[in-house]
Coordinates of C-alpha atoms in Angstrom, one line a residue:
Chain A
M1 CA 0.9 8.3 -33.6
K2 CA 4.0 6.7 -32.3
K3 CA 5.9 7.5 -35.5
S4 CA 4.8 11.1 -35.5
I5 CA 6.0 11.5 -31.9
K6 CA 9.3 10.0 -32.9
S7 CA 9.7 12.2 -35.8
I8 CA 8.8 15.3 -33.8
T9 CA 11.3 14.2 -31.2
L10 CA 14.0 13.7 -33.7
G11 CA 13.1 16.9 -35.4
A12 CA 13.3 18.8 -32.1
C13 CA 16.6 17.2 -31.2
L14 CA 18.0 18.1 -34.5
S15 CA 16.7 21.7 -34.2
I16 CA 18.7 22.1 -30.9
L17 CA 21.8 20.7 -32.4
S18 CA 21.5 23.1 -35.3
G19 CA 21.0 25.9 -32.9
T20 CA 17.5 27.0 -33.9
V21 CA 15.0 28.4 -31.4
L22 CA 13.8 26.0 -28.7
A23 CA 10.2 25.0 -28.0
E24 CA 8.5 26.2 -24.8
K25 CA 10.2 25.1 -21.6
P26 CA 8.7 23.4 -18.5
E27 CA 8.4 25.4 -15.3
T28 CA 9.7 22.6 -13.2
V29 CA 11.4 19.2 -13.9
T30 CA 11.0 16.6 -11.2
V31 CA 13.5 13.8 -11.0
G32 CA 12.6 10.8 -8.9
Y33 CA 15.8 9.0 -8.0
L34 CA 16.2 5.6 -6.4
N35 CA 17.9 5.4 -3.0
L36 CA 20.9 3.5 -4.2
V37 CA 24.5 4.1 -5.3
N38 CA 24.9 5.3 -8.9
A39 CA 26.0 8.3 -11.0
Q40 CA 22.6 10.0 -10.5
L41 CA 24.0 11.1 -7.1
V42 CA 26.9 12.7 -8.9
T43 CA 24.7 14.5 -11.4
K44 CA 22.4 15.7 -8.6
S45 CA 25.3 16.8 -6.3
L46 CA 27.1 18.7 -9.1
G47 CA 23.8 20.2 -10.3
L48 CA 24.4 19.1 -13.8
V49 CA 20.7 18.8 -14.8
Q50 CA 20.2 22.3 -13.5
K51 CA 23.1 23.6 -15.6
E52 CA 21.6 22.1 -18.7
M53 CA 18.3 23.8 -17.9
P54 CA 18.7 27.4 -17.0
G55 CA 15.5 29.0 -15.8
V56 CA 13.9 25.7 -15.0
E57 CA 13.3 24.6 -11.4
V58 CA 14.9 21.1 -11.0
K59 CA 13.4 19.1 -8.1
Y60 CA 14.8 15.9 -6.8
I61 CA 12.6 13.3 -5.0
K62 CA 14.2 10.4 -3.2
V63 CA 12.2 7.2 -3.8
G64 CA 12.8 4.1 -1.6
G65 CA 12.3 1.4 -4.1
G66 CA 10.7 0.2 -7.3
G67 CA 7.2 -0.3 -5.8
D68 CA 7.2 3.3 -4.6
M69 CA 8.6 4.6 -7.9
L70 CA 5.7 2.8 -9.7
R71 CA 3.3 4.6 -7.5
A72 CA 5.0 7.9 -8.0
I73 CA 4.8 7.3 -11.8
A74 CA 1.2 6.2 -11.7
A75 CA 0.3 9.3 -9.7
D76 CA 2.2 11.5 -12.2
Q77 CA 4.5 12.9 -9.5
V78 CA 7.7 12.7 -11.5
D79 CA 8.9 13.6 -14.9
F80 CA 12.0 11.4 -14.8
G81 CA 12.5 8.3 -12.7
G82 CA 14.4 5.1 -12.4
L83 CA 13.2 1.5 -12.3
G84 CA 14.7 -1.9 -11.9
N85 CA 13.8 -4.6 -14.4
P86 CA 10.9 -6.2 -12.5
P87 CA 9.1 -2.9 -11.8
S88 CA 9.7 -1.9 -15.4
A89 CA 8.2 -5.1 -16.7
I90 CA 5.2 -4.5 -14.4
G91 CA 4.7 -0.9 -15.3
V92 CA 5.1 -1.4 -19.0
T93 CA 2.9 -4.4 -19.2
R94 CA 0.2 -2.6 -17.2
G95 CA 0.4 0.3 -19.6
L96 CA 2.1 3.0 -17.6
P97 CA 3.0 6.0 -19.9
I98 CA 6.8 5.7 -19.6
Q99 CA 9.8 5.3 -21.9
G100 CA 13.1 3.8 -21.0
I101 CA 15.8 6.2 -22.2
M102 CA 19.1 5.3 -20.5
V103 CA 21.0 2.7 -18.4
L104 CA 21.3 4.1 -14.9
N105 CA 23.4 1.2 -13.6
M106 CA 24.1 -2.5 -14.0
L107 CA 23.8 -4.2 -10.6
D108 CA 26.7 -6.2 -9.2
Y109 CA 27.4 -6.8 -5.6
V110 CA 25.9 -3.5 -4.6
E111 CA 22.8 -5.7 -4.4
S112 CA 23.5 -8.8 -2.5
M113 CA 22.2 -11.5 -0.3
A114 CA 23.6 -11.3 3.2
V115 CA 23.4 -14.1 5.7
R116 CA 23.9 -14.1 9.4
T117 CA 27.3 -15.7 10.0
S118 CA 26.3 -17.3 13.3
A119 CA 23.3 -18.9 11.6
G120 CA 25.6 -21.3 9.8
I121 CA 24.1 -21.0 6.3
K122 CA 26.5 -22.6 3.8
G123 CA 24.2 -23.2 0.9
F124 CA 20.7 -22.4 -0.3
K125 CA 19.5 -25.7 1.2
D126 CA 20.4 -24.4 4.7
L127 CA 17.8 -21.6 4.2
K128 CA 15.0 -24.0 4.9
G129 CA 13.0 -22.9 8.0
K130 CA 14.8 -19.6 8.2
T131 CA 13.4 -16.1 7.8
I132 CA 14.6 -14.2 4.7
A133 CA 13.7 -10.7 3.8
A134 CA 13.5 -8.9 0.5
P135 CA 11.6 -5.9 -0.8
F136 CA 8.8 -7.6 -2.7
G137 CA 8.6 -6.6 -6.4
S138 CA 12.2 -5.4 -6.5
T139 CA 15.2 -6.7 -8.5
T140 CA 16.4 -8.7 -5.4
H141 CA 13.1 -10.4 -4.7
Y142 CA 13.1 -11.5 -8.4
L143 CA 16.7 -12.8 -8.0
L144 CA 15.9 -14.6 -4.7
L145 CA 13.0 -16.5 -6.2
N146 CA 15.0 -17.3 -9.4
A147 CA 18.0 -18.5 -7.4
L148 CA 15.7 -20.8 -5.3
A149 CA 14.0 -22.1 -8.4
D150 CA 17.4 -22.9 -10.0
E151 CA 18.5 -24.8 -6.9
G152 CA 15.2 -26.7 -6.9
I153 CA 14.2 -25.4 -3.4
D154 CA 10.5 -24.7 -2.6
P155 CA 10.2 -21.1 -1.4
A156 CA 7.4 -22.3 0.9
S157 CA 10.0 -24.2 2.9
M158 CA 11.3 -20.9 4.4
K159 CA 9.6 -17.7 5.5
I160 CA 10.1 -15.0 2.9
I161 CA 9.0 -11.6 4.2
D162 CA 8.5 -8.2 2.6
L163 CA 10.6 -5.5 4.2
R164 CA 12.1 -2.3 2.8
P165 CA 15.9 -1.9 3.0
N166 CA 16.0 0.3 6.0
D167 CA 13.5 -2.0 7.8
I168 CA 15.7 -5.0 6.9
A169 CA 18.7 -3.4 8.7
L170 CA 16.5 -2.7 11.7
A171 CA 15.0 -6.3 11.8
W172 CA 18.6 -7.7 11.3
S173 CA 20.0 -5.8 14.3
R174 CA 17.2 -7.2 16.4
G175 CA 17.9 -10.8 15.2
D176 CA 14.5 -11.2 13.6
I177 CA 15.9 -12.4 10.2
D178 CA 18.7 -14.7 9.2
A179 CA 19.2 -13.6 5.6
A180 CA 18.2 -10.8 3.3
W181 CA 18.7 -9.9 -0.4
F182 CA 18.7 -6.1 -0.7
W183 CA 21.0 -3.2 -1.5
E184 CA 23.5 -0.6 -0.3
P185 CA 23.7 1.6 1.7
A186 CA 21.5 -0.4 4.1
L187 CA 23.4 -3.6 3.1
G188 CA 26.6 -2.3 4.5
K189 CA 25.2 -2.0 8.1
V190 CA 24.2 -5.6 8.0
L191 CA 27.6 -6.8 6.7
K192 CA 29.2 -5.1 9.7
D193 CA 26.8 -6.8 12.1
D194 CA 27.5 -10.6 12.0
G195 CA 26.7 -10.7 8.3
H196 CA 28.5 -11.8 5.2
L197 CA 27.9 -11.9 1.4
F198 CA 26.2 -15.1 0.4
M199 CA 25.2 -14.4 -3.2
T200 CA 25.6 -11.2 -5.3
S201 CA 23.4 -9.9 -8.1
G202 CA 26.6 -9.9 -10.3
I203 CA 26.9 -13.7 -9.9
M204 CA 23.3 -14.0 -10.9
A205 CA 23.9 -11.8 -13.9
S206 CA 26.5 -14.3 -15.1
R207 CA 24.0 -17.1 -14.6
G208 CA 21.6 -15.4 -17.0
Y209 CA 19.7 -13.1 -14.7
P210 CA 21.1 -9.6 -15.2
T211 CA 19.5 -6.9 -13.1
W212 CA 19.7 -3.2 -13.8
D213 CA 18.0 0.1 -13.3
V214 CA 16.7 2.0 -16.3
G215 CA 16.1 5.7 -16.5
I216 CA 12.6 6.6 -17.6
V217 CA 10.7 9.6 -18.8
M218 CA 7.0 10.2 -18.7
D219 CA 5.4 10.0 -22.2
E220 CA 3.6 13.3 -21.6
F221 CA 6.8 15.1 -20.7
A222 CA 8.8 13.6 -23.6
K223 CA 6.0 14.6 -26.0
K224 CA 5.8 18.1 -24.8
Y225 CA 9.5 18.8 -24.2
P226 CA 11.6 16.4 -26.3
D227 CA 14.6 18.8 -26.2
Y228 CA 14.5 18.7 -22.4
V229 CA 14.8 14.9 -22.5
S230 CA 18.0 15.4 -24.4
K231 CA 19.2 18.0 -21.9
F232 CA 18.5 15.6 -19.1
L233 CA 20.4 12.8 -20.8
K234 CA 23.4 15.1 -21.5
A235 CA 23.6 15.9 -17.8
E236 CA 23.3 12.2 -16.8
C237 CA 25.9 11.2 -19.3
A238 CA 28.3 13.9 -17.9
G239 CA 27.6 12.4 -14.5
I240 CA 28.5 8.9 -15.7
D241 CA 31.7 10.2 -17.3
Y242 CA 32.6 12.0 -14.1
W243 CA 32.1 8.8 -12.1
L244 CA 34.3 6.8 -14.5
N245 CA 37.1 9.4 -14.7
N246 CA 37.2 10.7 -11.1
P247 CA 36.6 7.7 -8.8
G248 CA 38.2 9.5 -5.9
K249 CA 36.1 12.6 -6.1
T250 CA 33.0 10.5 -6.8
A251 CA 33.5 8.5 -3.7
E252 CA 33.6 11.8 -1.7
I253 CA 30.3 12.9 -3.3
I254 CA 28.6 9.6 -2.6
A255 CA 29.9 9.6 0.9
Q256 CA 28.5 13.0 1.4
E257 CA 25.2 12.4 -0.3
L258 CA 24.4 9.3 1.7
G259 CA 26.2 10.1 4.9
L260 CA 28.7 7.3 4.6
S261 CA 32.3 6.8 5.3
L262 CA 34.7 7.2 2.4
E263 CA 35.6 3.6 2.7
D264 CA 32.0 2.4 2.5
A265 CA 31.3 4.7 -0.5
T266 CA 34.3 3.3 -2.4
R267 CA 33.2 -0.3 -1.8
M268 CA 29.6 0.4 -2.9
M269 CA 30.8 2.2 -6.0
K270 CA 32.8 -0.9 -7.0
G271 CA 29.7 -3.0 -6.6
T272 CA 27.8 -1.2 -9.3
E273 CA 28.7 -0.9 -12.9
M274 CA 28.2 2.4 -14.8
I275 CA 27.9 2.2 -18.6
P276 CA 29.2 5.1 -20.6
C277 CA 26.5 6.5 -22.8
D278 CA 28.0 5.6 -26.2
K279 CA 28.1 1.9 -25.0
Q280 CA 24.5 2.1 -23.8
I281 CA 23.2 2.0 -27.3
T282 CA 24.9 -1.3 -28.2
A283 CA 23.0 -4.5 -28.4
Q284 CA 24.1 -5.7 -24.9
Y285 CA 22.2 -2.8 -23.3
L286 CA 19.4 -0.6 -24.8
G287 CA 20.4 -1.5 -28.4
G288 CA 20.2 1.0 -31.2
T289 CA 17.3 1.7 -33.5
G290 CA 16.7 -1.5 -35.4
T291 CA 19.2 -3.6 -33.6
S292 CA 18.5 -6.2 -30.9
S293 CA 18.4 -5.1 -27.3
G294 CA 19.6 -7.0 -24.2
F295 CA 17.3 -4.9 -22.1
V296 CA 14.2 -6.0 -24.1
D297 CA 15.3 -9.6 -23.7
T298 CA 15.7 -9.2 -19.9
L299 CA 12.3 -7.5 -19.7
V300 CA 10.7 -10.3 -21.6
S301 CA 12.1 -13.0 -19.3
T302 CA 11.4 -10.9 -16.2
G303 CA 7.8 -10.4 -17.4
D304 CA 7.3 -14.1 -18.0
F305 CA 8.6 -14.8 -14.5
L306 CA 6.3 -12.3 -12.9
Y307 CA 3.4 -13.7 -14.8
S308 CA 4.2 -17.2 -13.6
Q309 CA 4.2 -15.7 -10.0
K310 CA 0.8 -14.2 -10.6
R311 CA 2.2 -10.7 -10.1
L312 CA 1.1 -9.8 -13.6
P313 CA -2.5 -10.5 -14.6
M314 CA -1.7 -10.8 -18.4
K315 CA 1.1 -12.4 -20.3
P316 CA 3.4 -9.5 -21.2
S317 CA 4.1 -8.9 -24.9
A318 CA 7.6 -8.4 -26.3
E319 CA 6.2 -5.7 -28.6
K320 CA 5.3 -3.5 -25.6
F321 CA 8.9 -3.8 -24.2
K322 CA 10.4 -3.0 -27.6
N323 CA 8.2 0.2 -27.7
F324 CA 9.3 1.0 -24.2
I325 CA 13.0 1.0 -24.8
K326 CA 13.8 4.3 -26.6
P327 CA 17.5 4.6 -27.6
E328 CA 16.6 7.4 -30.0
Y329 CA 17.2 10.2 -27.5
L330 CA 20.7 9.0 -26.6
E331 CA 21.5 8.4 -30.3
S332 CA 20.5 12.0 -31.1
I333 CA 22.8 13.5 -28.5
L334 CA 25.7 11.2 -29.4
K335 CA 25.6 12.2 -33.0
Chain B
M1 CA -46.4 -4.7 9.1
N2 CA -45.5 -7.5 6.8
S3 CA -47.7 -10.0 8.5
V4 CA -50.7 -7.7 8.1
T5 CA -50.2 -7.4 4.3
E6 CA -49.6 -11.1 3.9
T7 CA -53.1 -12.0 5.1
F8 CA -54.4 -10.1 2.2
D9 CA -52.8 -12.2 -0.4
N10 CA -55.2 -13.7 -3.0
N11 CA -56.0 -17.1 -1.5
S12 CA -56.5 -16.1 2.1
A13 CA -58.6 -13.1 1.1
S14 CA -61.0 -15.1 -0.9
E15 CA -61.1 -17.7 1.8
L16 CA -62.0 -15.1 4.3
A17 CA -64.7 -13.7 2.0
G18 CA -66.1 -17.2 1.5
M19 CA -66.2 -18.0 5.2
H20 CA -67.9 -14.9 6.3
N21 CA -70.4 -13.7 3.8
A22 CA -70.8 -10.5 5.7
F23 CA -67.5 -9.3 4.3
P24 CA -67.7 -8.1 0.7
K25 CA -65.4 -9.9 -1.7
I26 CA -62.1 -8.1 -2.3
S27 CA -61.2 -7.9 -5.9
N28 CA -57.7 -8.0 -7.2
N29 CA -57.8 -4.4 -8.0
E30 CA -58.8 -3.4 -4.6
L31 CA -56.1 -5.7 -3.2
L32 CA -53.6 -3.9 -5.2
A33 CA -54.9 -0.5 -4.0
I34 CA -54.7 -1.7 -0.4
R35 CA -51.1 -2.8 -0.9
L36 CA -50.3 0.5 -2.6
V37 CA -51.7 2.5 0.3
R38 CA -49.8 0.3 2.8
F39 CA -46.6 0.8 0.8
K40 CA -47.1 4.5 0.7
Q41 CA -47.6 4.5 4.5
W42 CA -44.4 2.6 4.9
L43 CA -42.7 5.0 2.6
R44 CA -43.8 7.9 4.8
Q45 CA -42.1 6.4 7.8
E46 CA -38.8 8.1 8.5
K47 CA -36.8 4.9 8.8
S48 CA -37.9 3.5 5.4
T49 CA -37.2 6.9 3.8
A50 CA -33.7 6.8 5.1
F51 CA -33.2 3.3 4.0
L52 CA -34.5 4.0 0.5
T53 CA -32.5 7.1 0.2
S54 CA -29.4 5.2 1.2
S55 CA -30.1 2.4 -1.3
M56 CA -30.6 5.0 -4.0
S57 CA -27.3 6.8 -3.3
V58 CA -25.4 3.5 -3.3
A59 CA -27.2 2.5 -6.6
V60 CA -26.2 5.9 -8.1
M61 CA -22.6 5.4 -7.0
F62 CA -22.6 2.0 -8.6
L63 CA -24.1 3.3 -11.8
A64 CA -21.5 6.1 -11.9
W65 CA -18.8 3.5 -11.4
I66 CA -20.1 1.4 -14.2
L67 CA -20.6 4.4 -16.4
V68 CA -17.1 5.8 -16.1
T69 CA -15.4 2.4 -16.5
E70 CA -17.6 1.1 -19.4
T71 CA -17.3 4.3 -21.4
G72 CA -13.5 4.3 -21.1
L73 CA -13.5 7.7 -19.2
A74 CA -11.4 6.1 -16.4
N75 CA -8.1 4.3 -17.1
P76 CA -8.8 0.7 -16.1
L77 CA -5.3 0.6 -14.6
F78 CA -6.4 3.1 -11.9
L79 CA -10.1 2.4 -11.7
P80 CA -11.1 -1.1 -12.9
G81 CA -14.8 -1.8 -13.5
P82 CA -17.1 -3.7 -11.1
V83 CA -16.7 -6.9 -13.2
A84 CA -12.9 -6.9 -12.9
V85 CA -13.2 -6.2 -9.1
F86 CA -15.8 -9.1 -8.8
N87 CA -13.5 -11.4 -10.7
A88 CA -10.6 -10.4 -8.4
F89 CA -12.9 -11.3 -5.5
I90 CA -13.7 -14.7 -7.0
S91 CA -10.1 -15.6 -7.8
A92 CA -8.8 -14.5 -4.4
A93 CA -11.6 -16.4 -2.7
T94 CA -11.0 -19.6 -4.6
E95 CA -7.3 -19.6 -5.7
G96 CA -6.1 -17.2 -3.1
Y97 CA -3.7 -14.2 -3.3
Q98 CA 0.0 -15.0 -2.9
G99 CA -0.3 -18.1 -0.7
S100 CA -3.5 -17.4 1.3
T101 CA -7.1 -17.4 0.4
L102 CA -9.2 -14.3 0.9
L103 CA -10.9 -15.9 3.9
E104 CA -7.4 -16.5 5.5
H105 CA -6.4 -12.9 4.8
V106 CA -9.7 -11.6 6.3
A107 CA -9.3 -14.0 9.3
T108 CA -5.7 -12.9 9.9
S109 CA -6.7 -9.2 9.9
L110 CA -9.8 -9.7 12.0
Y111 CA -7.7 -11.6 14.6
R112 CA -5.3 -8.6 14.7
I113 CA -8.1 -6.0 14.8
L114 CA -10.1 -7.8 17.4
S115 CA -7.1 -8.6 19.6
G116 CA -5.8 -5.0 19.5
F117 CA -9.3 -3.6 20.0
G118 CA -10.2 -6.1 22.7
L119 CA -7.0 -5.2 24.6
A120 CA -7.8 -1.5 24.2
C121 CA -11.3 -2.1 25.7
L122 CA -10.0 -4.3 28.5
L123 CA -7.6 -1.7 29.6
G124 CA -9.4 1.5 28.5
I125 CA -12.8 1.0 30.0
P126 CA -11.7 0.2 33.6
L127 CA -9.1 3.0 33.4
G128 CA -11.6 5.4 32.1
I129 CA -14.1 4.5 34.8
S130 CA -11.6 5.0 37.6
M131 CA -10.4 8.2 36.0
G132 CA -14.0 9.5 35.7
M133 CA -14.8 8.5 39.3
S134 CA -11.7 9.8 41.0
K135 CA -10.0 13.1 40.5
R136 CA -6.7 11.7 41.9
V137 CA -6.6 8.8 39.4
H138 CA -7.4 11.3 36.7
A139 CA -4.6 13.5 37.7
I140 CA -2.1 10.6 37.7
F141 CA -2.9 9.4 34.2
N142 CA -4.2 12.4 32.4
P143 CA -0.9 14.0 31.4
F144 CA 0.2 10.8 29.6
I145 CA -3.1 10.4 27.8
E146 CA -3.3 14.0 26.8
F147 CA 0.3 13.8 25.5
Y148 CA -0.2 10.5 23.7
R149 CA -3.6 11.2 22.3
P150 CA -2.6 13.6 19.4
L151 CA 0.5 11.5 18.4
P152 CA 0.0 9.8 15.1
P153 CA 0.2 6.1 15.7
L154 CA 2.4 5.6 12.7
G155 CA 5.0 7.8 14.3
L156 CA 5.2 5.3 17.1
Y157 CA 5.4 2.3 14.7
T158 CA 9.1 2.5 14.0
L159 CA 9.7 2.5 17.7
L160 CA 7.3 -0.4 18.3
V161 CA 9.1 -2.4 15.6
M162 CA 12.5 -1.6 17.3
W163 CA 11.2 -2.7 20.7
L164 CA 8.9 -5.6 19.8
G165 CA 10.3 -6.8 16.4
I166 CA 8.7 -7.4 13.1
G167 CA 6.4 -10.2 14.3
E168 CA 2.8 -10.1 15.5
E169 CA 3.6 -8.2 18.7
S170 CA 4.3 -4.9 17.1
K171 CA 1.3 -5.1 14.9
L172 CA -1.1 -5.8 17.8
A173 CA 0.6 -3.0 19.8
L174 CA 0.0 -0.5 17.0
L175 CA -3.7 -1.5 16.7
F176 CA -4.1 -1.4 20.5
L177 CA -2.5 2.0 20.8
A178 CA -4.7 3.3 18.0
G179 CA -7.9 2.2 19.7
L180 CA -6.9 3.1 23.3
P181 CA -7.3 6.9 23.7
G182 CA -10.7 7.1 22.2
I183 CA -12.1 4.5 24.6
I184 CA -10.5 6.1 27.7
I185 CA -11.7 9.6 26.8
A186 CA -15.2 8.5 26.0
T187 CA -15.4 6.4 29.2
I188 CA -14.2 9.3 31.3
Q189 CA -16.8 11.6 29.8
A190 CA -19.5 9.0 30.1
V191 CA -18.8 8.6 33.8
R192 CA -18.7 12.3 34.4
D193 CA -22.0 12.9 32.6
I194 CA -23.9 10.7 35.0
N195 CA -26.4 12.7 37.0
P196 CA -24.8 13.1 40.5
T197 CA -28.2 12.7 42.1
Y198 CA -28.2 9.0 41.1
V199 CA -24.8 8.6 42.7
R200 CA -25.9 10.4 45.9
A201 CA -29.1 8.5 46.1
A202 CA -27.3 5.2 45.8
R203 CA -24.8 6.2 48.4
S204 CA -27.4 7.3 50.8
L205 CA -29.0 3.9 50.4
G206 CA -25.7 2.4 51.5
A207 CA -24.3 1.3 48.2
T208 CA -20.7 0.1 48.3
R209 CA -18.1 1.2 45.8
M210 CA -18.5 -2.0 43.8
Q211 CA -22.2 -1.7 43.9
L212 CA -22.0 1.9 42.7
I213 CA -19.9 0.9 39.7
R214 CA -22.2 -2.1 38.9
E215 CA -25.5 -0.5 39.5
V216 CA -25.0 3.2 38.7
Y217 CA -21.8 4.0 36.7
L218 CA -21.9 1.1 34.2
P219 CA -25.5 1.3 33.3
G220 CA -25.4 5.1 33.2
A221 CA -22.2 5.3 31.2
G222 CA -22.8 2.2 29.0
P223 CA -24.3 3.9 26.0
T224 CA -21.6 6.6 25.7
I225 CA -18.9 4.0 26.3
L226 CA -20.4 2.0 23.5
T227 CA -20.3 5.0 21.2
G228 CA -16.6 5.5 22.2
M229 CA -15.9 1.9 21.4
R230 CA -17.5 2.2 18.0
I231 CA -15.4 5.3 17.1
S232 CA -12.3 3.6 18.5
L233 CA -12.8 0.6 16.3
G234 CA -12.8 3.0 13.4
F235 CA -9.4 4.3 14.5
V236 CA -8.1 0.7 14.7
Y237 CA -9.2 0.2 11.1
T238 CA -7.3 3.3 9.9
V239 CA -3.9 1.8 10.9
L240 CA -4.5 -1.7 9.7
V241 CA -2.8 -1.3 6.4
A242 CA 0.2 0.5 8.0
A243 CA 0.5 -2.3 10.6
E244 CA 0.6 -5.0 8.0
I245 CA 3.1 -3.2 5.7
V246 CA 6.0 -4.3 7.9
A247 CA 6.9 -8.0 7.3
A248 CA 3.4 -9.4 7.0
T249 CA 2.7 -12.2 4.5
A250 CA -1.0 -12.4 5.1
G251 CA -3.8 -10.0 6.1
I252 CA -6.2 -7.9 4.1
G253 CA -4.1 -4.8 4.7
W254 CA -1.0 -6.6 3.5
M255 CA -2.9 -7.8 0.4
I256 CA -3.9 -4.3 -0.5
W257 CA -0.4 -3.0 0.0
D258 CA 1.2 -5.8 -1.9
A259 CA -1.3 -5.6 -4.8
A260 CA -0.7 -1.8 -5.0
K261 CA 3.0 -2.5 -5.5
F262 CA 2.2 -4.6 -8.6
L263 CA -0.4 -2.1 -9.8
L264 CA -3.2 -4.7 -9.3
S265 CA -5.8 -2.1 -8.6
D266 CA -8.7 -4.6 -9.0
I267 CA -7.4 -6.4 -6.0
V268 CA -6.8 -3.2 -4.1
I269 CA -10.4 -2.0 -4.6
M270 CA -11.7 -5.5 -3.8
G271 CA -9.7 -5.6 -0.6
L272 CA -11.0 -2.1 0.4
I273 CA -14.6 -3.2 -0.2
V274 CA -14.1 -6.4 1.8
L275 CA -12.4 -4.4 4.6
G276 CA -15.2 -1.9 4.6
I277 CA -17.8 -4.7 4.8
T278 CA -16.1 -6.3 7.8
G279 CA -16.1 -2.9 9.5
I280 CA -19.8 -2.4 9.0
L281 CA -20.5 -5.9 10.2
L282 CA -18.4 -5.5 13.3
D283 CA -20.1 -2.2 14.1
L284 CA -23.5 -3.9 13.6
V285 CA -22.5 -6.6 16.0
M286 CA -21.4 -4.0 18.6
R287 CA -24.8 -2.2 18.3
L288 CA -26.7 -5.4 18.7
I289 CA -24.7 -6.4 21.7
G290 CA -25.3 -2.9 23.1
R291 CA -29.0 -3.2 22.6
A292 CA -29.1 -6.6 24.2
L293 CA -27.1 -5.5 27.2
M294 CA -28.6 -2.0 27.6
P295 CA -32.2 -2.1 26.4
W296 CA -32.9 1.1 28.2
T297 CA -30.8 3.2 25.8
G298 CA -33.7 3.0 23.3
R299 CA -32.8 4.0 19.7
S300 CA -31.3 7.3 20.4
H301 CA -27.8 5.8 20.2
S302 CA -28.2 3.4 17.3

């Protein structure tokens, strides 16, 4: 079954490239995008997906975080979406019908742990007895627990609470929390309000805990409209290229999309790493057909961690993660 | 009913027959026939029919649940079978869910529900009575209640979090506000529905205002107030999950929300069932208290 889908997919992709007649087209394509700073905002703002798909209605839905995206996927409300590695590990292990087709972004200090400067927190040990917020189930919650484990600190010695990024900014301004690991644009508000960076997701990546967001497509959609998966990827790759080649204009777009100052937008852009599409199919990221894949490795260790936290009822299998990561679509458009 | 049939069990029946020879001996078959007749009589009663019908419909629901999950019609990720849900119950009750046992989650939520609801009753009932009794008091408060009543409590929640923080206060305030309008409005209506002749009669006999409230308004309005309280408790329940989404680490609503994030639908369904059962039990307790305090209401309100 899997093989036949793959061959149909490849066949269809080849048929577009050779200019033969396309298969039927979808009426609407719904893109769920995460509320964070990456090139999807550029693609959306420039209408690149729409340009690739004339006659198709392209709808964008903003999704607050990984937990909400999982729900949107489970409820079949999106065709394309984005997930961080913990939600991906959860969704794939629980058998959600999704395929990982591209690297949306690698997370550096765009996701960071901020601490209240006046709270006098110098090291992780000073967090004892403090209240720390993170959106549970997200990349940052995963990093927080791993960072504490590496430092040998019992998470029960502090109060870790579940808040969404916007609620974190609100709770911070009231003084209800002393530290939080979350992401831009809400992170910027906290940094201006007696907060400073304490740890970044980029530093955690260098310690062996890379976090990223992967672009996904629903199985059903990919099976029905494989050529539209390619069109989507072409648009997103163009968005990434635009980001890399026109940082000034990109900052303007980000600032406009998120209602930020140009200065903030520029800082946030620097905190997130965009990977050009031809690099995405190397072993460090998605990997190519038959080569090893850094993303699969990260998913395996993330899954094991979530299992140890009882967030996953069954031990995740590497095989499922290998089947989830599908570099074939990117490979076909890069040929 | 039961005690009558019990005297006809085998031993006592033959003893009876032996002691008084005038009575013919009752055979086992006849005994069975008598029981059957009595069972049929019980069946014919409205109450028992309702009970049986309810049991049947619950049983059918369970069967349908087992059927769709066992045959693989339903994706176990979205609708796990009863066994999985029961296992989730056992593991949450013994090992706990994310740091608290099921009992602690239930206790946390019940504390929030009962505090919020209790406050709503404490404020709502006296306010409702005074608004029902006095046109002036009614005129003072009515605009606010009429304006506030249709507002969705969740719309207020962001504001409550801003004002009261992410701790217990904002959660209790949300539950309190969800329960309040129903109680006030039911109480006003209950007081207004009292036959004015009773009030006039009590007044002509020289009753003071306090006596009027104690002897006429409260007993007369009690049953309707109780109904209002029962409906309000339902409103409080509807906002529980929402209240526990923000910065909670325990509570049955938080457990449901957290489990949903990790696609643990067996825990979600288990949590909903547990929540439903606590709701039914609380309602039962309220009805029993009502019956004990107001025996005159009969069964029309149960």
